[in-house]
XYZ file of C-alpha atoms in Angstrom:
574
model
C 34.576 162.269 65.828
C 37.986 161.539 64.337
C 39.629 164.350 66.327
C 38.964 166.790 69.115
C 40.614 169.502 67.052
C 41.925 170.069 63.546
C 44.439 172.889 63.195
C 45.138 174.341 59.758
C 48.670 175.694 59.389
C 51.881 175.621 61.444
C 52.819 179.284 61.744
C 52.769 181.019 65.121
C 49.026 180.559 65.663
C 48.991 176.956 64.477
C 52.075 175.960 66.456
C 50.854 177.548 69.687
C 47.359 176.073 69.485
C 48.741 172.664 68.425
C 50.911 172.534 71.518
C 48.265 173.814 73.947
C 45.361 171.768 72.559
C 47.587 168.717 72.186
C 48.407 168.867 75.871
C 44.690 168.811 76.746
C 43.653 166.224 74.137
C 46.655 163.927 73.658
C 46.497 161.829 70.475
C 43.325 163.647 69.415
C 44.690 166.703 67.596
C 45.465 166.812 63.867
C 47.589 169.537 62.277
C 47.511 170.079 58.511
C 50.334 171.934 56.729
C 50.450 172.675 52.983
C 54.265 172.853 52.918
C 57.096 170.450 53.684
C 59.361 169.755 56.633
C 62.787 171.390 56.653
C 65.218 169.453 58.832
C 68.711 170.723 59.499
C 70.696 171.364 56.314
C 67.726 171.062 53.943
C 67.217 174.688 52.894
C 68.378 175.484 49.342
C 71.706 177.059 48.543
C 72.572 176.091 44.952
C 70.881 177.772 41.947
C 69.174 174.498 41.007
C 67.838 174.016 44.529
C 66.553 177.577 44.579
C 64.689 177.037 41.324
C 62.582 174.425 43.112
C 62.047 176.387 46.315
C 59.120 178.605 45.350
C 55.474 177.771 45.863
C 53.323 177.264 42.811
C 50.337 175.073 42.021
C 49.389 174.756 38.389
C 45.683 174.665 39.231
C 45.854 177.995 41.065
C 46.739 179.977 37.915
C 48.152 182.797 40.025
C 50.027 185.626 38.336
C 53.595 184.351 38.559
C 56.615 184.418 36.192
C 55.958 182.377 33.034
C 58.783 179.979 33.890
C 56.914 178.940 37.044
C 53.273 178.835 35.981
C 53.444 175.372 34.456
C 55.475 173.848 37.287
C 54.035 172.139 40.346
C 56.289 173.277 43.171
C 55.715 173.117 46.918
C 58.694 175.227 47.957
C 58.850 177.347 51.082
C 58.847 180.805 49.433
C 55.390 181.916 48.302
C 55.327 185.314 46.569
C 51.953 186.884 45.762
C 51.194 189.985 43.689
C 48.111 192.101 44.287
C 46.877 195.616 43.577
C 49.682 197.942 44.803
C 51.070 195.266 47.122
C 53.375 192.250 46.789
C 53.494 189.840 49.708
C 56.132 187.293 50.693
C 54.872 184.234 52.584
C 56.346 180.940 53.744
C 54.985 177.415 53.367
C 56.472 174.692 55.541
C 56.441 173.250 59.033
C 57.034 176.352 61.117
C 55.281 178.742 58.729
C 56.627 182.276 58.728
C 59.177 181.454 61.431
C 61.235 179.698 58.737
C 62.050 182.976 56.982
C 61.278 185.773 59.429
C 63.961 188.013 60.935
C 63.612 186.620 64.484
C 62.437 189.815 66.185
C 60.332 189.818 69.345
C 59.014 193.305 70.021
C 55.997 194.509 71.968
C 54.342 197.601 70.501
C 53.593 200.635 72.687
C 50.202 201.082 74.362
C 49.386 203.898 71.910
C 48.933 201.305 69.168
C 45.990 199.717 71.005
C 44.213 203.033 71.569
C 42.614 203.116 68.118
C 41.000 200.343 66.087
C 41.315 197.663 68.784
C 38.584 196.085 70.942
C 38.141 197.719 74.335
C 39.387 194.731 76.332
C 42.736 194.345 74.560
C 45.667 196.463 75.665
C 49.394 196.182 76.170
C 48.734 195.555 79.852
C 46.143 192.820 79.294
C 48.464 191.019 76.861
C 51.547 191.395 79.043
C 51.357 187.928 80.708
C 51.082 186.295 77.280
C 53.934 188.348 75.832
C 56.170 187.184 78.656
C 55.252 183.513 78.227
C 55.914 183.597 74.477
C 59.169 185.470 75.016
C 60.445 182.740 77.323
C 59.321 179.933 75.023
C 60.979 181.526 71.991
C 64.160 182.292 73.930
C 64.100 185.979 73.024
C 67.215 187.971 73.954
C 69.504 190.659 72.519
C 72.594 189.688 70.577
C 75.429 188.781 73.012
C 78.059 191.335 73.986
C 80.657 191.947 71.287
C 83.553 191.005 73.536
C 85.393 188.753 71.105
C 86.326 189.189 67.423
C 83.755 186.768 65.995
C 80.939 188.480 67.880
C 81.690 191.944 66.530
C 78.959 193.090 64.132
C 79.942 196.067 61.968
C 76.407 197.045 60.988
C 75.274 197.164 64.605
C 77.881 199.772 65.562
C 77.264 201.628 62.296
C 73.538 201.990 63.005
C 74.048 202.859 66.667
C 76.671 205.521 65.906
C 74.619 207.050 63.114
C 71.461 207.146 65.237
C 73.403 208.926 67.986
C 74.690 211.535 65.529
C 71.131 212.093 64.334
C 69.876 212.492 67.903
C 67.654 209.401 67.665
C 66.983 206.460 69.947
C 68.607 203.132 69.018
C 68.100 199.984 71.093
C 69.118 196.359 70.778
C 66.187 194.185 69.754
C 65.236 190.892 71.367
C 66.031 188.055 68.968
C 64.521 184.582 68.781
C 67.966 183.174 68.040
C 69.874 180.430 69.832
C 73.131 181.527 71.453
C 72.967 178.709 74.007
C 70.678 178.065 76.960
C 72.560 180.343 79.362
C 71.864 183.940 78.373
C 74.688 185.275 80.552
C 77.291 182.840 79.195
C 76.664 182.240 75.476
C 77.630 178.894 74.014
C 80.662 179.226 71.695
C 79.761 180.016 68.098
C 78.916 176.907 66.086
C 78.677 174.543 69.080
C 75.573 172.360 69.267
C 73.435 171.586 72.297
C 69.834 170.694 73.027
C 67.482 173.530 73.874
C 65.264 173.439 76.955
C 62.630 171.428 75.078
C 65.046 168.748 73.841
C 65.575 169.881 70.239
C 69.171 170.030 68.991
C 70.315 173.512 67.952
C 73.541 175.283 67.001
C 74.822 178.449 68.638
C 74.418 181.169 65.995
C 77.293 181.470 63.504
C 76.368 185.013 62.395
C 75.944 183.919 58.758
C 73.041 186.346 58.034
C 71.015 183.551 56.415
C 68.014 183.871 58.737
C 65.665 184.975 55.946
C 66.480 182.119 53.557
C 66.146 179.296 56.058
C 68.674 178.547 58.791
C 70.503 175.342 57.860
C 72.130 174.938 61.266
C 68.999 175.427 63.396
C 70.289 178.523 65.151
C 66.919 180.239 64.682
C 64.349 179.402 67.310
C 61.830 178.373 64.669
C 58.526 176.872 65.767
C 59.519 173.322 64.821
C 62.127 173.526 67.603
C 59.808 174.579 70.446
C 55.999 174.632 70.270
C 55.675 172.108 67.435
C 58.536 169.972 68.727
C 56.781 169.473 72.064
C 53.384 169.069 70.384
C 54.630 166.136 68.309
C 57.146 164.570 70.684
C 55.296 164.894 73.982
C 51.619 165.447 73.191
C 51.466 163.055 70.226
C 49.903 165.593 67.891
C 49.600 164.220 64.358
C 51.087 166.557 61.749
C 50.567 165.929 58.038
C 52.623 167.861 55.481
C 51.639 168.794 51.914
C 47.989 168.590 52.914
C 45.869 171.539 51.808
C 42.448 172.286 53.340
C 39.950 173.651 50.841
C 36.540 173.406 52.531
C 34.986 173.349 56.011
C 31.369 172.286 56.605
C 29.488 172.283 59.937
C 27.716 169.119 61.127
C 24.257 168.789 62.633
C 23.193 166.698 65.624
C 23.059 163.518 63.533
C 26.619 164.038 62.297
C 25.623 164.980 58.763
C 26.829 167.977 56.763
C 24.569 170.930 57.323
C 25.563 174.430 56.126
C 22.854 175.910 58.340
C 24.379 174.414 61.513
C 26.375 176.597 63.894
C 29.231 174.202 64.620
C 28.210 173.051 68.095
C 28.188 169.478 66.782
C 31.523 169.779 65.015
C 32.779 170.042 61.450
C 33.957 168.027 58.502
C 37.192 169.277 56.952
C 38.005 168.558 53.298
C 41.672 168.085 52.403
C 43.787 167.510 49.306
C 46.990 165.497 49.589
C 49.247 167.543 47.310
C 51.621 164.642 46.701
C 48.982 162.255 45.366
C 46.096 164.638 44.517
C 43.932 162.399 46.712
C 40.928 164.081 48.331
C 39.871 163.071 51.827
C 37.993 164.363 54.837
C 38.028 164.179 58.636
C 35.451 164.988 61.288
C 36.386 167.064 64.280
C 34.767 168.729 67.263
C 36.533 172.034 66.603
C 38.630 173.748 63.919
C 41.401 176.311 64.348
C 42.199 178.135 61.113
C 45.823 179.274 61.296
C 46.727 179.353 57.625
C 48.310 182.795 57.811
C 46.551 186.073 57.090
C 46.084 185.375 53.386
C 45.374 181.659 53.706
C 42.854 182.063 56.512
C 40.910 184.824 54.780
C 40.889 182.974 51.468
C 39.691 179.694 52.988
C 36.952 181.268 55.085
C 35.734 183.550 52.288
C 35.660 180.598 49.926
C 33.490 178.697 52.422
C 31.223 181.731 52.856
C 30.831 182.864 49.276
C 31.756 179.980 46.966
C 30.758 176.783 48.769
C 28.059 178.468 50.905
C 29.041 176.268 53.887
C 29.853 179.069 56.353
C 27.434 181.758 55.236
C 27.000 183.258 58.704
C 30.595 184.518 58.948
C 30.507 188.282 59.510
C 30.354 190.369 56.360
C 33.354 192.252 57.740
C 35.644 189.426 56.706
C 38.455 190.658 54.470
C 38.443 194.212 55.806
C 41.163 196.058 57.736
C 44.017 194.512 55.766
C 47.440 195.907 56.655
C 50.978 195.396 55.382
C 52.231 196.620 58.788
C 53.853 199.586 57.066
C 56.710 197.433 55.717
C 59.258 199.341 53.638
C 62.702 198.173 52.472
C 65.533 200.426 51.260
C 69.319 200.576 50.920
C 72.158 203.096 51.030
C 75.225 202.413 48.862
C 78.859 203.431 49.302
C 78.676 204.662 52.877
C 81.677 206.259 54.570
C 81.903 203.411 57.078
C 82.177 199.646 56.706
C 78.774 198.063 57.244
C 79.107 194.446 56.066
C 75.445 193.439 56.063
C 76.430 189.820 55.387
C 77.571 189.170 58.965
C 75.406 188.787 62.042
C 71.757 187.952 62.674
C 69.549 189.614 60.049
C 68.382 192.295 62.498
C 70.044 193.352 65.752
C 68.589 196.755 66.658
C 65.923 199.323 65.921
C 65.833 203.095 65.610
C 62.605 204.687 66.812
C 60.697 207.321 64.851
C 57.612 208.513 66.742
C 56.446 205.016 67.684
C 57.804 204.356 71.162
C 58.304 208.025 72.012
C 56.586 211.200 70.752
C 53.916 208.951 69.237
C 52.421 210.187 65.976
C 50.044 207.687 64.377
C 50.568 209.122 60.892
C 54.357 208.872 61.001
C 55.110 206.170 63.583
C 57.680 203.593 62.499
C 60.929 201.890 63.379
C 64.062 201.431 61.245
C 65.989 198.169 61.632
C 69.450 197.147 60.442
C 68.618 194.442 57.931
C 71.119 192.016 56.370
C 71.458 189.644 53.462
C 73.427 186.385 53.104
C 76.873 186.237 51.529
C 75.462 184.262 48.586
C 73.590 187.435 47.631
C 76.752 189.516 48.036
C 78.324 187.523 45.196
C 75.285 188.279 43.060
C 75.583 191.992 43.906
C 79.239 191.972 42.811
C 78.362 190.239 39.565
C 75.700 192.825 38.787
C 77.893 195.779 39.713
C 78.347 198.202 36.780
C 81.546 197.651 34.801
C 83.101 201.037 35.615
C 83.090 200.082 39.300
C 85.295 197.059 38.541
C 88.017 198.929 36.586
C 90.321 199.567 39.570
C 90.337 195.916 40.594
C 90.908 194.747 37.022
C 93.835 197.144 36.550
C 95.451 195.944 39.765
C 94.966 192.323 38.741
C 96.501 193.078 35.324
C 99.428 194.784 37.069
C 100.112 191.625 39.077
C 99.950 189.460 35.943
C 102.329 191.689 33.939
C 104.714 191.799 36.890
C 104.822 188.011 37.057
C 105.372 187.709 33.279
C 108.284 190.186 33.353
C 109.812 188.423 36.321
C 109.494 185.057 34.588
C 111.217 186.315 31.411
C 114.187 188.004 33.080
C 114.715 185.571 35.949
C 114.678 182.472 33.766
C 112.712 180.625 36.458
C 109.498 180.353 34.475
C 106.044 181.722 35.253
C 104.880 181.349 38.821
C 101.210 181.772 39.627
C 101.667 181.635 43.385
C 101.081 185.355 43.814
C 98.019 185.478 41.567
C 95.937 185.196 44.722
C 96.836 188.831 45.327
C 95.275 189.661 41.971
C 92.039 188.002 43.028
C 92.209 189.917 46.291
C 92.422 193.165 44.317
C 89.369 192.157 42.311
C 87.303 191.412 45.401
C 88.379 194.038 47.897
C 86.200 197.092 48.433
C 83.197 195.081 47.321
C 79.913 196.911 47.223
C 78.370 194.995 50.118
C 80.990 196.132 52.601
C 79.634 199.673 52.399
C 75.956 199.002 51.814
C 73.385 199.409 54.567
C 69.989 197.739 54.340
C 67.060 199.368 56.139
C 63.864 197.510 57.027
C 61.161 199.859 58.276
C 57.709 199.063 59.532
C 55.093 201.353 60.941
C 51.456 202.201 61.429
C 49.823 202.244 58.027
C 46.114 202.974 57.657
C 45.109 199.288 57.836
C 42.328 199.974 55.351
C 43.070 197.426 52.644
C 40.304 195.141 51.404
C 40.609 191.411 50.729
C 37.953 189.836 48.560
C 37.262 186.685 46.594
C 37.488 186.905 42.825
C 35.181 185.127 40.408
C 37.816 182.393 40.188
C 37.651 181.786 43.940
C 41.097 183.270 44.514
C 42.026 185.940 47.008
C 42.346 189.521 45.807
C 43.716 192.501 47.735
C 43.175 196.149 47.076
C 45.747 198.267 48.928
C 45.036 202.041 48.835
C 48.673 203.023 49.288
C 47.970 206.740 48.872
C 46.142 206.795 52.204
C 49.365 205.755 53.965
C 51.635 208.181 52.095
C 52.382 210.287 55.222
C 54.030 207.188 56.688
C 55.934 206.260 53.525
C 57.104 209.856 53.053
C 58.388 209.980 56.631
C 60.268 206.713 56.070
C 61.902 208.005 52.894
C 62.738 211.301 54.566
C 64.581 209.541 57.378
C 66.324 207.266 54.874
C 67.676 210.259 52.978
C 68.722 211.933 56.217
C 70.559 208.749 57.150
C 72.252 208.765 53.730
C 73.436 212.316 54.264
C 74.820 211.472 57.707
C 76.927 208.583 56.362
C 77.860 210.344 53.096
C 76.232 207.568 51.125
C 76.395 207.708 47.360
C 72.689 207.032 46.944
C 69.547 206.085 48.823
C 67.393 203.518 46.998
C 63.918 202.329 48.059
C 62.953 198.856 46.903
C 62.595 199.177 43.091
C 58.924 198.164 43.157
C 58.158 201.353 45.096
C 58.793 203.389 41.964
C 55.994 201.359 40.382
C 53.712 202.274 43.297
C 53.923 198.724 44.585
C 54.919 198.071 48.162
C 56.198 194.750 49.532
C 55.088 193.292 52.839
C 56.309 190.303 54.799
C 53.855 191.026 57.632
C 50.289 190.917 56.241
C 47.658 191.400 58.934
C 43.887 191.629 59.345
C 40.757 190.464 57.572
C 39.389 188.253 60.373
C 39.891 190.842 63.057
C 39.002 190.634 66.714
C 36.148 192.960 67.593
C 33.586 193.734 70.260
C 30.645 192.923 67.948
C 30.029 191.006 64.697
C 29.077 194.326 63.117
C 32.620 195.625 63.557
C 34.687 192.493 63.028
C 34.841 188.725 62.659
C 36.179 187.153 65.879
C 34.974 187.248 69.464
C 36.967 188.861 72.284
C 35.096 187.310 75.223
C 37.871 185.514 77.167
C 35.906 182.250 77.108
C 35.447 182.409 73.322
C 38.490 184.434 72.332
C 39.188 184.114 68.607
C 35.962 182.203 67.916
C 34.150 183.383 64.788
C 30.927 185.213 65.540
C 27.766 183.194 64.752
C 29.673 179.893 65.021
C 30.750 177.604 67.796
C 34.077 175.768 67.853
C 35.459 177.587 64.805
C 38.467 179.766 65.558
C 41.015 181.933 63.755
C 44.504 182.171 65.232
C 47.166 183.993 63.236
C 47.913 187.452 61.851
C 44.418 187.692 60.395
C 42.897 188.470 63.809
C 45.138 191.516 64.395
C 42.903 194.610 63.949
C 45.543 197.154 62.860
C 49.202 197.546 62.040
C 51.311 197.334 65.203
C 54.308 199.298 63.942
C 56.779 196.876 65.499
C 57.506 193.393 64.153
C 54.144 191.661 64.760
C 55.331 188.177 65.811
C 55.109 188.933 69.536
C 51.578 190.350 69.297
C 50.292 187.564 67.032
C 51.717 184.973 69.410
C 50.312 186.631 72.541
C 46.849 186.797 70.982
C 47.044 183.163 69.909
C 48.012 182.093 73.430
C 44.747 183.738 74.508
C 42.865 181.840 71.800
C 44.314 178.552 73.054
C 43.516 179.444 76.660
C 39.905 180.179 75.730
C 39.596 176.763 74.070
C 41.363 174.641 76.682
C 40.475 176.733 79.763
C 44.051 176.108 80.915
C 46.206 179.191 81.708
C 49.426 178.912 79.683
C 52.956 178.743 81.092
C 56.338 178.534 79.409
C 56.590 174.893 80.470
C 55.128 173.308 77.366
C 55.292 169.638 78.331
């Protein structure tokens, strides 16, 4: 065998299993990532850089804008469009951690009471939640006891929630504010984290979702993957895409009828050279993200006929985790969503208290980077700019008159005040962004089209009680802050939702008749009817969790790694 384990993908499941398996089998673990590495300062900021930062392969022929279809681009933003659902993914070393909003949140026990295997509960996952929380350095935003740490949107959401009689709590963030939680490192100061990776104490730039260029986010390349490569000598290849997995028989030959006890051969394409190659391994962990894992395994089952014994339940129980984005414009209080970590708190609506599965969700105080604020100002309707233009014209006329009658010539020194008039009261200062997620019906279906590409059918009407409750609270919020208008994401008017948290398809279950992956502690995450073939990412989550799913995905994947290595995990990764 070339390797003891091949791991496909570097998101939360791939990073965790790479680190844990690498510790057991040093120098014998290979990790394959379709995207690139993103060292400090390498995320795009200019328009030209952004044009090259989206994922597209010409051979895939996926429904994308015409300007992109003919370009080969291995950028870190991957946007997919399906039936009633658009999904935003990330490709790169660190997977979804590169663009997620940093939240670590355990769901309530009520979530596990329906649709989950009998042996999985909040209590049974608690040790794994705590380990992941310590590794990811999860903590609330530091106290706002100095001017640069004051976050307008945080107080705005807390005050409004209180007026509405609702519960608002600070969220735990996977953001670096220094190693000492009680004494945060000064903003912008660099120091090594507990694993030896250099990070910067958060500068509150609100750029978490477009890639943190100062490494203030505790992304996976700065903890699990950092230790996997530096200490456990895991080999990680970028821009390598896995397209087929075939089991081996006792003689080491390809045999689609084999059950994997003798290992697998993994077929890979080097996206930089288009070279095709293969490696043999004792075990495979598929951690390509919910969409990538389902697509790869269904392609092996239905197209290549190499993994035909995978449960027929594969692709079922898809969920967008109830994601719903909206905004309120022209509030009566300054919000400034361009300052602070992307999310700092959550407002509960029948999820953590007074649980109601049909209407359970949380509302979080989302942000956007200042680069987008400039775009918002540029797109602002002309009538909203009249006041600033008149004030700027007033300054100019005043300077001209002064120049004529004083005889000192035209001075432009005070024209800065004119620019100030143009920019003050910008739309972003009084715009609040609301990211909601909740318990949708988790009844979407993923399938493989005739072209071998993933398809998703999302029956959004079944989850309308949730979406209606979200919109109702949004409008109530608007009324409380005297907002000019409440606007759901424009695609919602086209009956298309957007999710950044796709889940399901290869779900954990008590039997192969009800799901795809085993829940026996010794074989946790192993695909039924196969040995040594595991799934470890959002695809194994049976239902929406209501809260941000990172914590639950990570806890489950720690259990997968423990089942493989037979080593109980700790937060000491080395």
